[in-house]
XYZ file of C-alpha atoms in Angstrom:
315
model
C -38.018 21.224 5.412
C -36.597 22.911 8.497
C -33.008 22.594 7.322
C -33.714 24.625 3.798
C -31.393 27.264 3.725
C -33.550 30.874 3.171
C -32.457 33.875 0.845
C -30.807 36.755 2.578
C -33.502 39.115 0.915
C -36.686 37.043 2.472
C -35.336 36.600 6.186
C -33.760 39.904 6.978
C -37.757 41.430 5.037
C -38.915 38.986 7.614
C -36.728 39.868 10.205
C -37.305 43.363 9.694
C -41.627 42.728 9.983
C -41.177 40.883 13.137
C -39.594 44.027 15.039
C -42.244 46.021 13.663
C -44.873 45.501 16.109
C -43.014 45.447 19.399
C -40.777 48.842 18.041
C -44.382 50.237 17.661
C -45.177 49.186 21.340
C -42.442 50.345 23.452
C -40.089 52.152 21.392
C -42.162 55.319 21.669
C -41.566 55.653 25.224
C -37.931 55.472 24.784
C -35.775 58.479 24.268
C -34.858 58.604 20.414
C -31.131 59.630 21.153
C -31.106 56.336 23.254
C -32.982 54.097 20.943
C -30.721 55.152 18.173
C -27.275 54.361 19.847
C -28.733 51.211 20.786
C -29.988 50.202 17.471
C -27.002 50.702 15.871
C -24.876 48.237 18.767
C -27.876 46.005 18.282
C -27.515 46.019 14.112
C -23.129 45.927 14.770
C -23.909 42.870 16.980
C -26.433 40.348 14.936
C -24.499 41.579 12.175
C -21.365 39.911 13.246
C -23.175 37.009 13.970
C -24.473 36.367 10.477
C -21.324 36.649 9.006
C -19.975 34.281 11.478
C -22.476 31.982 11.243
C -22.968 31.923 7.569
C -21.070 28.870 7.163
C -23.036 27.102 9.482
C -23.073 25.747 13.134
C -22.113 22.686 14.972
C -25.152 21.058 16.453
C -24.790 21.185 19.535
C -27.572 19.202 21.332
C -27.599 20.667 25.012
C -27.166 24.436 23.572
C -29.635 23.734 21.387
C -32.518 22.475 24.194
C -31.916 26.093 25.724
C -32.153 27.875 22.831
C -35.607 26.160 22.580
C -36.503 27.368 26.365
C -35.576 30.544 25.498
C -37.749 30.697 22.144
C -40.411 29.223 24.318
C -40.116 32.117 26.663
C -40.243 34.929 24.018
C -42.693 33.591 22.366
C -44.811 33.583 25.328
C -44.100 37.410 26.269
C -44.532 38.610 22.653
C -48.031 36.831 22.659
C -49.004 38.274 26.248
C -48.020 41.699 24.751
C -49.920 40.895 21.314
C -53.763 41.777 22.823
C -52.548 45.480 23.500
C -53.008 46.899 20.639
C -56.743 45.670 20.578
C -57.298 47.045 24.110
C -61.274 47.354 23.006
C -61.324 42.943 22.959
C -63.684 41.698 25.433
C -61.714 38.188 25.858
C -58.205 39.421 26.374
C -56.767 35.806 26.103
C -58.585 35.377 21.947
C -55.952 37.677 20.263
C -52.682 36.432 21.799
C -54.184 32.414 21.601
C -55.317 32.710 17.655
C -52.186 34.014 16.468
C -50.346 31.796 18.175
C -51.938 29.463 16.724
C -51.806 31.003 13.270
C -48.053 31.014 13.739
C -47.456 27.859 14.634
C -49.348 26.790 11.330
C -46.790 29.162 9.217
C -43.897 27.093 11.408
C -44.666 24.047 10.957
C -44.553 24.472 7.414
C -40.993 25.028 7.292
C -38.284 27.652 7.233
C -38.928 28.832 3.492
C -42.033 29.121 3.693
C -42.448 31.183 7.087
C -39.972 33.530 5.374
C -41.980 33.982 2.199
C -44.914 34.974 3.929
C -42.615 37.100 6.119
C -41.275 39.168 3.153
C -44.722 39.392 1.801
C -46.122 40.593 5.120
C -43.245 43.079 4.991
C -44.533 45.522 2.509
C -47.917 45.401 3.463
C -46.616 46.486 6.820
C -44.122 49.225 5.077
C -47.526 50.749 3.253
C -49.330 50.837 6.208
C -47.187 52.222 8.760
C -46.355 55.099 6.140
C -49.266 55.899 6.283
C -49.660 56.356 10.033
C -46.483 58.389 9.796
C -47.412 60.919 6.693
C -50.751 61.994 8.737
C -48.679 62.123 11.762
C -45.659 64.216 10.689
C -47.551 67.542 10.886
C -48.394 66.845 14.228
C -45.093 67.553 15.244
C -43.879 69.793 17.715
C -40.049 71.071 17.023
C -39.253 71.644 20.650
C -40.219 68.546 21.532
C -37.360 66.701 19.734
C -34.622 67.792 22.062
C -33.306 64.485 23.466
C -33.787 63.756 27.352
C -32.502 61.006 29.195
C -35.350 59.641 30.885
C -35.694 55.655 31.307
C -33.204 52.938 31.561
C -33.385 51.508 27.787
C -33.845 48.167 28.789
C -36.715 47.424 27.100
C -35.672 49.192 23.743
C -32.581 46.588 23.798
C -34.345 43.544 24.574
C -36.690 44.970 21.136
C -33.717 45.797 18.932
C -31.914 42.820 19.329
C -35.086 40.401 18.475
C -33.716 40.846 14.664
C -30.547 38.396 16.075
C -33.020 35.325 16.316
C -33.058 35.076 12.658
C -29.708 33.938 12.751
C -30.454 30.805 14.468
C -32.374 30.202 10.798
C -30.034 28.955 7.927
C -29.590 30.780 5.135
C -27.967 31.080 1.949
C -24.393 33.123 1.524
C -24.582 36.164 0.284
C -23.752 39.991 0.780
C -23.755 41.223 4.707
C -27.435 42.818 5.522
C -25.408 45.661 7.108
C -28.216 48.034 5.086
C -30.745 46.191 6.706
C -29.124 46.443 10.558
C -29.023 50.593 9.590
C -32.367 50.789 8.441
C -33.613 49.108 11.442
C -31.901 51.325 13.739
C -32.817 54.409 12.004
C -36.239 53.279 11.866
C -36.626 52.093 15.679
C -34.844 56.067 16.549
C -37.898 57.396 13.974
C -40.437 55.800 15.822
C -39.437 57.732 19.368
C -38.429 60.518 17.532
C -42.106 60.400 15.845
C -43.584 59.554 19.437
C -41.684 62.243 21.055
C -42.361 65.197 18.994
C -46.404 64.556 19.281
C -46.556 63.766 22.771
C -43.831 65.574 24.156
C -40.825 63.502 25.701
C -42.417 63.652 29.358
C -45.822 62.241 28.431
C -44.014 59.973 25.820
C -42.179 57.839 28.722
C -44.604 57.561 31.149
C -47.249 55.668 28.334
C -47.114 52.338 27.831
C -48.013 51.806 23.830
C -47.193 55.431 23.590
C -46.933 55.499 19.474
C -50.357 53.793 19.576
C -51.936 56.479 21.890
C -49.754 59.236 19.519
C -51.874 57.861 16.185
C -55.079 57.868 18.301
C -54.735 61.629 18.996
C -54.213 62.639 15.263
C -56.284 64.745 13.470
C -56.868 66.628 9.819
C -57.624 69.891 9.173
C -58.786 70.393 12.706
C -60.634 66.829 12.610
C -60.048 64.404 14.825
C -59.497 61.232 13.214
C -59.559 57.770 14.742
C -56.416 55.540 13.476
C -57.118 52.858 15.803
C -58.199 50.297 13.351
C -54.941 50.590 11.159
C -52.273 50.839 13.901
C -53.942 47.730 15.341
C -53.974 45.556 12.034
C -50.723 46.989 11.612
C -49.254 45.498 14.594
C -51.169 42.321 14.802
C -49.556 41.647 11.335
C -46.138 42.413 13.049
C -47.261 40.554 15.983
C -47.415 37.617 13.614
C -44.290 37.755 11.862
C -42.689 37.757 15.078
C -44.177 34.715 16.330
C -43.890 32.706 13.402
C -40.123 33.410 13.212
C -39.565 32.752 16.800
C -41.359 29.376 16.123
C -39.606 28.917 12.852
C -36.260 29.035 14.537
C -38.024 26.647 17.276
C -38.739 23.761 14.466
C -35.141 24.677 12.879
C -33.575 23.589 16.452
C -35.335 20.984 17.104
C -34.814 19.166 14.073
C -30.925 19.229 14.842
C -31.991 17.164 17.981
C -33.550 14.558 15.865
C -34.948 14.030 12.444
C -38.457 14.685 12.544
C -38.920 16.794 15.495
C -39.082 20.123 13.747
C -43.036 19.896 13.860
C -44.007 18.644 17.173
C -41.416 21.213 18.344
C -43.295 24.389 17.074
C -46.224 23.133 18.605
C -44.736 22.344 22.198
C -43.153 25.665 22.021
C -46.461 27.667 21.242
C -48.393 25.237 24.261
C -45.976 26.530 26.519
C -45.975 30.520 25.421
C -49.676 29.901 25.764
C -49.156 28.661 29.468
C -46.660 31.362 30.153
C -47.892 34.591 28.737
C -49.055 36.377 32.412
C -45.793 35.457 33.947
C -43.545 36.080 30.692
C -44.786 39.629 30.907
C -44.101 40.401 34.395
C -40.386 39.229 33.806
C -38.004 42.384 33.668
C -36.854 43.791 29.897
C -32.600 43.177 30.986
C -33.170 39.323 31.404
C -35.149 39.230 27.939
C -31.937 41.802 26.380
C -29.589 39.506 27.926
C -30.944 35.946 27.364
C -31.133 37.212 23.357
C -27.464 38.490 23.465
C -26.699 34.750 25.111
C -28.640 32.731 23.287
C -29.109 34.556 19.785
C -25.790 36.090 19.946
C -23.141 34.579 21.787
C -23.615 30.820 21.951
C -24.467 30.625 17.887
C -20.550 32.724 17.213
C -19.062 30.119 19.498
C -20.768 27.360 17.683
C -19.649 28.892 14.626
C -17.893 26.308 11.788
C -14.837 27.547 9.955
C -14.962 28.676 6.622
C -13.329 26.031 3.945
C -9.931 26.884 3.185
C -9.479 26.660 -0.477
C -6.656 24.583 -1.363
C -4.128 26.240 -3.858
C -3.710 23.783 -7.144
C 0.262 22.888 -6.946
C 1.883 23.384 -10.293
């Protein structure tokens, strides 16, 4: 169940709805000259990891354990940062607990199945967020788009390179996503862009959840309109295509420990995001960017197998 490879189309739709809801969060504050340059290393490096990893991996037990610690932990800081965009929630722990559960319940089901719901998920996400973006467009202020370099980018990496945890998932050979790594780039660069030209680049990167506060100061015709409700469906769907991934790729490893730990592994991962979610958030954006580039990126290339050599038929 966890060891089913997944169509290239499904995980990278997947993929591509669990960066949704984090881009929405903290992308906005980011500079969109700087999210852009990053998105594209970020695409340039999971991209070289699929295609080295398409032929498989070695299990390797010990790597494996803290690639499961590592889940754990960003599981537990994309759940703390879940409840944001429902900053009206009287119990702030209820939004970040249920769909951690809910998750955990589209894990344990396996790795096709997670992905399915995934690429459904996707283009309810793509309708809604356009959307948000058609009304906002007008909005936009021209001389607000020149790019400034204000903040460090550290957050916007540890975001655009959550797309790399998909390759810890198998999946079947097929073309390189490299339109999907452009797309997402582009996309996470629209977002501040979008963000930036409403708010204006100062107020933009001092917000935190700037591109929800940009959609709750849109109006039409002169109107104020409140977009509250949809950004915040929006991103709790994105919210939970991130999770169940994350725990997806949990089951996936721990199955390669033993037979028949894939389950009780999504499960012991979400208990301890659940535990962790006030300290997860605290923890600083360049440990999160580098523990994916480690453990997404660079351990799964050197566990890489070779491809087969085809043997030439001797005449």
């Amino acid at each position: 169940m966890y060891n089913r490879e997944i169509e290239g189309h499904s995980l990278w739709a997947w993929a591509a709805a669990a960066i949704s809801a984090p881009a929405a969060q903290f992308l906005g504050s980011t500079p969109w000259h700087w999210t852009l340059l990053l998105g594209l290393a970020a695409a340039g490096i999971w991209l070289c990891v699929e295609a080295g990893t398409v032929y498989g991996r070695r299990d390797w037990k010990p790597v494996a354990v803290l690639q499961i610690l590592f889940l754990a932990f960003a599981v537990s800081a994309a759940a703390g940062w879940s409840g944001a965009c429902w900053p009206t929630a009287r119990q702030s722990w209820t939004i970040p607990v249920v769909l951690l559960v809910l998750g955990a319940c589209a894990a344990e089901q396996g790795c096709r199945t997670g992905a399915r719901c995934g690429a459904v998920l996707f283009w309810c996400l793509v309708l809604l967020f356009a959307v948000l973006v058609a009304f906002a467009v007008p909005e936009v202020e021209w001389r607000n788009l020149r790019p400034e370099n204000r903040g460090d980018g550290s957050t916007a990496a540890a975001v655009l390179l959550l797309p790399a945890a998909a390759a810890l998932l198998p999946r079947k050979k097929g073309r390189s996503p490299w339109l999907w790594g452009l797309g997402l780039a582009i996309i996470g660069a629209g977002v501040s862009l979008l963000t930036a030209g409403v708010l204006s680049p100062a107020v933009a990167t001092n917000i935190q959840g700037a591109f929800f506060e940009m959609i709750r100061g849109i109006s039409i015709l002169g109107v104020a309109e409140r977009f509250e409700a949809v950004v915040a469906a929006a991103m709790t769907l994105g919210w939970f295509c991130l999770l169940s991934l994350l725990l997806t790729a949990a089951g996936h490893l721990g199955e390669t420990l033993h037979q028949g730990w894939g389950r009780p592994t999504v499960w012991l991962t979400a208990l301890l995001a659940a535990a962790g979610q006030a300290w997860a958030r605290e923890v600083s954006p360049w440990f999160s960017a580098l523990g994916a580039l480690v453990f997404w990126c660079l351990l799964p290339l050197l566990g890489r197998r070779r491809a087969p050599v085809e043997k030439k038929n001797k005449i």
